[in-house]
Amino acid sequence: MIKKYIQRFYLLFIIILLYAPIITLMALSFNSSKSRARWGGFTAKWYVRLFQDDQIMTALYTTLEIALLSALIATVLGTAGAIGIHALRRKYRTFMMGVTNIPMLNADIVTGISLMLLFIAFRFSLGFSTILIAHITFNLPYVILSVMPRLKQTNISTYEAALDLGASPLYAFFKVVFPDILPGVSSGFLLAFTMSLDDFVITHFTKGPGVDTLSTKIYSEVRKGIRPEIYALSTIMFLSVLLLLILVNIAPDEKEDRKRILSAATVKRHKISRFLLRKVVPAAMVVIITIGGIFYSTKADRLGGANQVIVYNWGEYLDPAAIELFEEETGIDVVYEEYETNEIMYPKIQSGAIAYDVVCPSDYMIERMIENDLLAEINFDNVPNIKNIGDVYMEQSRQFDPNNKYSVPYLWGTVGILYNKTMVDEPIDSWSVLWDEKYKDSILMQDSVRDAFGVALKYLGYSLNSTDLDELTAAQKLLIEQKPLVQAYVVDQVRDKMIGNEAAIGVIYSGEAIYTQLENPDLEYVIPKEGSNIWIDSLVIPKNAKHKENAEAFINFVCRPEIAKMNFDFITYSIPNEGGRALIEEPELRNSKIAFPDAKELERCETFKFLGDENDAVYNKLWREVKSR
Amino acid sequence: MSNKLIDIVNVSKSFGENLVLNDLNLYIRENEFLTLLGPSGCGKTTLLRILGGFESPNEGKVIFDGKDITDLAPNKRQLNTVFQKYALFPNMTIAENIAFGLKIKGKSNTYIEDKIHYALKLVNLDGFNERMPDSLSGGQQQRIAIARAIVNEPKVLLLDEPLGALDLKLRQDMQYELIRLKNELGITFVYVTHDQEEALTMSDTIVVMNQGNIQQIGTPEDIYNEPQNAFVADFIGESNIFSAIMVEDKLVKIQGVKFPCVDTGFGKNKPVDAVIRPEDVDLVKPKKGLMQGIVTSLIFKGVHYEMDVMANGYEWLVHSTDMFPVGTEVGIRVDPFDIQIMKKPESEDAEAVSIEE
């Protein structure tokens, strides 16, 4: 009796373990609050928004198209290959199987990079087709591997028997061999389909501008936090797979029917439901995917004609409506691609794999790109709207672009302290609060080396670009002292945790701070009196840009006050565009001390500089020591 | 018998270094039950596959009904094969299996229905139409395989060890079944087996093969009673094979003892092989025998006793209905016409000699 209960409990436990994550996700997809930590009531709005979101839907259909196409092609090629390998003599067969298996064991990143290098070497322009080729490549071994065992089981003489009875080789193959290996072929197809859906790394390296699969799309949004629409999408995907599995499993088995004696009517009924469940439903899904794919791909602009501008920007850094407006106005196609960090963007520009026209690096990265001669001088005759950019920002830009020749400030912000007014006793104005024993376990630190050291160096009164080993060691000592007080080292979770009242104090970017304040009015942001980091992301034109004039037109367009304002509404990051700021309707935002601090406050702030590889290594070593203590 | 249907002319085949068929010549008559008999690896299956079109010879040609079919694809040949492992199509019903060849030929549905019915009746599996192959026993599957082949009305049916996978009782039943089928259908059977009993039971003609060469061609009686060399003698049934000296015509010296025999033309004092079947050895009172020996083992085999007799340092195998207990001293006699004299192979390697028809 007890044994029975334990068995049941154990089963339940396993099921909970397996499905808890997916259920959490499904629950969150109905949460009307954007926070992951707070339940804001039931809503279906994310589902509505999902279908209205062209970007996500296009990515979804690109993913499905690539998965379907690559799985299909790989299945055909792989099955033919497996048959060929199977016909080889034992010695060669073993060798060939080894050769085809190696790519499967290869790390994805190696496959991805080598494919990218290959494409670049042969001057393929990276895009939809290169992703497809890459996916076919890595899918092939899976198909071969799942077809091979079936082939080995297949009695070769059935094929010969068919020939013997007068069948042509092709007829014999499709009529006799193929049905026999079909389970292997279809599991190969499904495996390939899933591998393709799953893949991120290889897609990431082989994709071109403007093409995104779901995984690369979601990844590029990680910086701003995953949108609830994605939860809704994941829920739909999970449920469709579940539904499909159930349908296939409840379809009556043909072989079973043959073995049992059934009435003709039952057999007929089973035949019909089998036809519906096994053929009609999957076929309908394929049709939906295809139609949807065509629908969204005509809606979305793929690599168009020659008159285009390829923009490489941070994830969610520009209102899509602004892009549409630009396209309408100028007739120039915008191919828009996103990246997550400067460090991901840099090698792509450096390798020259894709000729981007407009890129938006941060201050220190611009300095590095200028040093490495990767940027083109902007012809400001084509960018008259530069006049809208405030002088103070042009002045700050000189720290990394001394003559203001290469860059146009696009968005900027500061790093400061976000605190919950109800959870602290006194007004906060200093970094020292991060070392206050009172707030043990309610402090959130940024989990990135420069940001963390920046805070410590500034608190000590040094420059946050210090390369002095004594200063750095002092900062490291401070960070180690702070460790016991810190609740967590995080990046974008500061936002959610602060909104959810999970911590009292957090180090945060000003742009995020505005957003958190809208969600939770108890939060307050301050730039500590010791000074902090000011960051500027500026638009630049790479040296190998193919559409430089279009690029300048694009930069001029976003420097327009209305567009700058529109973008501010979209992402709530501070804009350097004075004209744009004047257009902001809500006075509390227009005059927000967070978005637009006084010039005096900014004087205490510095931008990060590129310190060179050696100094980077020193920083990283010291930071590792902090983290591992 | 009637005229030649298949003529195999100077056929050689090798897989890599390995010579499987060595310049082979053979003809097959119409309505003949011809068996290719030999140990595994002797090339018999390869020869059958060349006939079926699944292998092509490196040299030589195959003439079928007056036409060269050496390079003809298997699906274009007027012969059908029954494979060793049945090779039924697992995803089709029995009826679909049988109809396979007929559908390709574009026969009408009624014709196909009739044929299925006829063929199933012929192999005693009436009413199995809608069953799947894997629900049938091995013997049933093999009969379906035969039915599937014969509905196409081939001129020749090639059978590749079709009974190899069956148990003894079933095998014997199927042997009679095959003979009956052959008589009812009146077509040529080319049968491959390594089982000499099967070959002796069913065949009109037996072709004994070894290492890619034909050793002997003849009726079952010829092959059994007058093996032309030690290999055939050893392979077909059990026998006592002696190194002997042909003293003169009709006299052979075995183990130092002179035996009268009926063979002539081997010359004087020439080394030969002498074959004596165990059932041809007569055990008599010691004094009445040409040589004397002692019974060293005795096994009851049902129809007869099997005894080993040690005489002059050689162990004779004897089958007899008379019983002599172990230890009995006996005399050995052999009737002259029961001694088969064969030429000695020139060397060890030449044991697999190529002989003229």
Short mmCIF file of N, CA and C in Angstrom, two decimals, chain B residues 283-348:
data_model
loop_
_atom_site.label_atom_id
_atom_site.label_comp_id
_atom_site.label_asym_id
_atom_site.label_seq_id
_atom_site.Cartn_x
_atom_site.Cartn_y
_atom_site.Cartn_z
N LEU B 283 30.53 -57.42 -43.88
CA LEU B 283 31.27 -58.00 -42.76
C LEU B 283 30.92 -59.48 -42.69
N VAL B 284 31.97 -60.32 -42.69
CA VAL B 284 31.75 -61.78 -42.70
C VAL B 284 32.63 -62.41 -41.61
N LYS B 285 32.61 -63.73 -41.55
CA LYS B 285 33.49 -64.43 -40.61
C LYS B 285 34.94 -64.10 -40.98
N PRO B 286 35.86 -64.00 -40.00
CA PRO B 286 37.22 -63.55 -40.28
C PRO B 286 37.87 -64.31 -41.44
N LYS B 287 37.67 -65.60 -41.48
CA LYS B 287 38.40 -66.37 -42.49
C LYS B 287 37.86 -66.12 -43.89
N LYS B 288 36.57 -65.77 -43.99
CA LYS B 288 35.98 -65.56 -45.30
C LYS B 288 36.34 -64.19 -45.88
N GLY B 289 36.90 -63.28 -45.09
CA GLY B 289 37.19 -61.93 -45.55
C GLY B 289 38.48 -61.84 -46.30
N LEU B 290 38.58 -60.73 -47.17
CA LEU B 290 39.82 -60.47 -47.87
C LEU B 290 40.83 -59.87 -46.89
N MET B 291 40.30 -59.17 -45.88
CA MET B 291 41.18 -58.70 -44.81
C MET B 291 40.42 -58.80 -43.50
N GLN B 292 41.19 -58.75 -42.39
CA GLN B 292 40.55 -58.93 -41.09
C GLN B 292 40.67 -57.66 -40.25
N GLY B 293 39.66 -57.48 -39.39
CA GLY B 293 39.69 -56.31 -38.52
C GLY B 293 38.91 -56.55 -37.25
N ILE B 294 38.95 -55.54 -36.34
CA ILE B 294 38.23 -55.65 -35.08
C ILE B 294 37.24 -54.49 -34.96
N VAL B 295 36.00 -54.78 -34.57
CA VAL B 295 34.97 -53.74 -34.41
C VAL B 295 35.35 -52.87 -33.21
N THR B 296 35.48 -51.56 -33.41
CA THR B 296 35.89 -50.68 -32.30
C THR B 296 34.75 -49.81 -31.81
N SER B 297 33.68 -49.68 -32.61
CA SER B 297 32.54 -48.89 -32.12
C SER B 297 31.28 -49.35 -32.80
N LEU B 298 30.16 -49.17 -32.09
CA LEU B 298 28.90 -49.67 -32.61
C LEU B 298 27.80 -48.68 -32.22
N ILE B 299 27.10 -48.16 -33.23
CA ILE B 299 26.00 -47.22 -32.95
C ILE B 299 24.77 -47.68 -33.70
N PHE B 300 23.63 -47.71 -33.00
CA PHE B 300 22.39 -48.08 -33.67
C PHE B 300 21.79 -46.84 -34.32
N LYS B 301 21.50 -46.88 -35.64
CA LYS B 301 21.04 -45.69 -36.36
C LYS B 301 19.59 -45.81 -36.81
N GLY B 302 18.90 -46.81 -36.39
CA GLY B 302 17.52 -46.99 -36.83
C GLY B 302 17.44 -48.00 -37.94
N VAL B 303 17.69 -47.54 -39.19
CA VAL B 303 17.61 -48.46 -40.33
C VAL B 303 18.75 -49.47 -40.30
N HIS B 304 19.92 -49.01 -39.80
CA HIS B 304 21.09 -49.87 -39.81
C HIS B 304 21.95 -49.60 -38.58
N TYR B 305 23.00 -50.41 -38.47
CA TYR B 305 24.02 -50.15 -37.46
C TYR B 305 25.19 -49.48 -38.12
N GLU B 306 25.82 -48.55 -37.38
CA GLU B 306 27.04 -47.95 -37.91
C GLU B 306 28.21 -48.45 -37.06
N MET B 307 29.19 -49.02 -37.76
CA MET B 307 30.32 -49.61 -37.03
C MET B 307 31.63 -49.08 -37.56
N ASP B 308 32.60 -48.96 -36.67
CA ASP B 308 33.97 -48.69 -37.08
C ASP B 308 34.75 -49.98 -36.95
N VAL B 309 35.48 -50.34 -38.02
CA VAL B 309 36.27 -51.57 -37.99
C VAL B 309 37.72 -51.20 -38.24
N MET B 310 38.61 -51.56 -37.28
CA MET B 310 40.02 -51.26 -37.43
C MET B 310 40.69 -52.41 -38.16
N ALA B 311 41.23 -52.11 -39.37
CA ALA B 311 41.89 -53.16 -40.14
C ALA B 311 43.11 -52.60 -40.81
N ASN B 312 44.25 -53.25 -40.66
CA ASN B 312 45.51 -52.79 -41.26
C ASN B 312 45.80 -51.32 -40.97
N GLY B 313 45.47 -50.89 -39.77
CA GLY B 313 45.79 -49.51 -39.39
C GLY B 313 44.83 -48.47 -39.95
N TYR B 314 43.74 -48.89 -40.56
CA TYR B 314 42.78 -47.92 -41.07
C TYR B 314 41.40 -48.23 -40.52
N GLU B 315 40.66 -47.17 -40.19
CA GLU B 315 39.32 -47.36 -39.62
C GLU B 315 38.29 -47.35 -40.74
N TRP B 316 37.63 -48.48 -41.00
CA TRP B 316 36.60 -48.57 -42.02
C TRP B 316 35.27 -48.17 -41.41
N LEU B 317 34.49 -47.40 -42.18
CA LEU B 317 33.13 -47.06 -41.76
C LEU B 317 32.20 -48.05 -42.44
N VAL B 318 31.38 -48.72 -41.63
CA VAL B 318 30.53 -49.77 -42.17
C VAL B 318 29.08 -49.54 -41.77
N HIS B 319 28.15 -49.61 -42.73
CA HIS B 319 26.72 -49.62 -42.43
C HIS B 319 26.21 -51.01 -42.72
N SER B 320 25.54 -51.59 -41.74
CA SER B 320 25.06 -52.95 -41.96
C SER B 320 23.83 -53.21 -41.11
N THR B 321 22.95 -54.09 -41.60
CA THR B 321 21.79 -54.45 -40.79
C THR B 321 22.16 -55.55 -39.79
N ASP B 322 23.32 -56.20 -40.05
CA ASP B 322 23.80 -57.18 -39.07
C ASP B 322 24.60 -56.47 -38.01
N MET B 323 24.51 -57.02 -36.76
CA MET B 323 25.18 -56.36 -35.66
C MET B 323 26.37 -57.18 -35.19
N PHE B 324 27.53 -56.54 -35.07
CA PHE B 324 28.71 -57.19 -34.51
C PHE B 324 29.15 -56.38 -33.30
N PRO B 325 29.17 -57.02 -32.09
CA PRO B 325 29.52 -56.24 -30.89
C PRO B 325 30.96 -55.77 -30.95
N VAL B 326 31.24 -54.72 -30.18
CA VAL B 326 32.59 -54.17 -30.11
C VAL B 326 33.54 -55.27 -29.64
N GLY B 327 34.69 -55.37 -30.31
CA GLY B 327 35.68 -56.38 -29.93
C GLY B 327 35.64 -57.62 -30.81
N THR B 328 34.56 -57.75 -31.57
CA THR B 328 34.44 -58.93 -32.43
C THR B 328 35.47 -58.87 -33.55
N GLU B 329 36.07 -59.98 -33.85
CA GLU B 329 36.97 -60.03 -34.99
C GLU B 329 36.13 -60.35 -36.23
N VAL B 330 36.28 -59.59 -37.29
CA VAL B 330 35.45 -59.78 -38.49
C VAL B 330 36.33 -59.82 -39.72
N GLY B 331 35.77 -60.38 -40.82
CA GLY B 331 36.41 -60.32 -42.11
C GLY B 331 35.71 -59.29 -42.98
N ILE B 332 36.46 -58.63 -43.90
CA ILE B 332 35.91 -57.59 -44.76
C ILE B 332 35.91 -58.06 -46.20
N ARG B 333 34.74 -57.93 -46.86
CA ARG B 333 34.62 -58.25 -48.27
C ARG B 333 33.96 -57.09 -48.98
N VAL B 334 34.32 -56.87 -50.24
CA VAL B 334 33.64 -55.85 -51.03
C VAL B 334 33.40 -56.43 -52.42
N ASP B 335 32.17 -56.31 -52.92
CA ASP B 335 31.89 -56.78 -54.27
C ASP B 335 32.65 -55.92 -55.27
N PRO B 336 33.17 -56.51 -56.33
CA PRO B 336 33.99 -55.77 -57.29
C PRO B 336 33.30 -54.51 -57.81
N PHE B 337 31.99 -54.60 -58.14
CA PHE B 337 31.35 -53.41 -58.73
C PHE B 337 31.04 -52.34 -57.67
N ASP B 338 31.30 -52.61 -56.38
CA ASP B 338 31.09 -51.59 -55.36
C ASP B 338 32.34 -50.77 -55.09
N ILE B 339 33.43 -51.11 -55.80
CA ILE B 339 34.64 -50.31 -55.62
C ILE B 339 34.72 -49.30 -56.76
N GLN B 340 34.81 -48.01 -56.40
CA GLN B 340 34.88 -46.95 -57.41
C GLN B 340 36.31 -46.43 -57.44
N ILE B 341 36.95 -46.57 -58.61
CA ILE B 341 38.35 -46.13 -58.74
C ILE B 341 38.39 -44.75 -59.38
N MET B 342 39.20 -43.85 -58.80
CA MET B 342 39.30 -42.48 -59.36
C MET B 342 40.76 -42.12 -59.51
N LYS B 343 41.01 -41.24 -60.50
CA LYS B 343 42.36 -40.74 -60.71
C LYS B 343 42.77 -39.93 -59.47
N LYS B 344 44.04 -40.01 -59.12
CA LYS B 344 44.53 -39.19 -58.00
C LYS B 344 44.75 -37.76 -58.48
N PRO B 345 44.39 -36.80 -57.69
CA PRO B 345 44.75 -35.43 -58.08
C PRO B 345 46.26 -35.28 -58.09
N GLU B 346 46.78 -34.51 -59.07
CA GLU B 346 48.23 -34.40 -59.24
C GLU B 346 48.90 -33.80 -58.01
N SER B 347 48.21 -32.81 -57.42
CA SER B 347 48.78 -32.20 -56.22
C SER B 347 47.63 -31.83 -55.29
N GLU B 348 48.00 -31.38 -54.15
CA GLU B 348 47.03 -31.01 -53.13
C GLU B 348 46.09 -29.92 -53.66
#
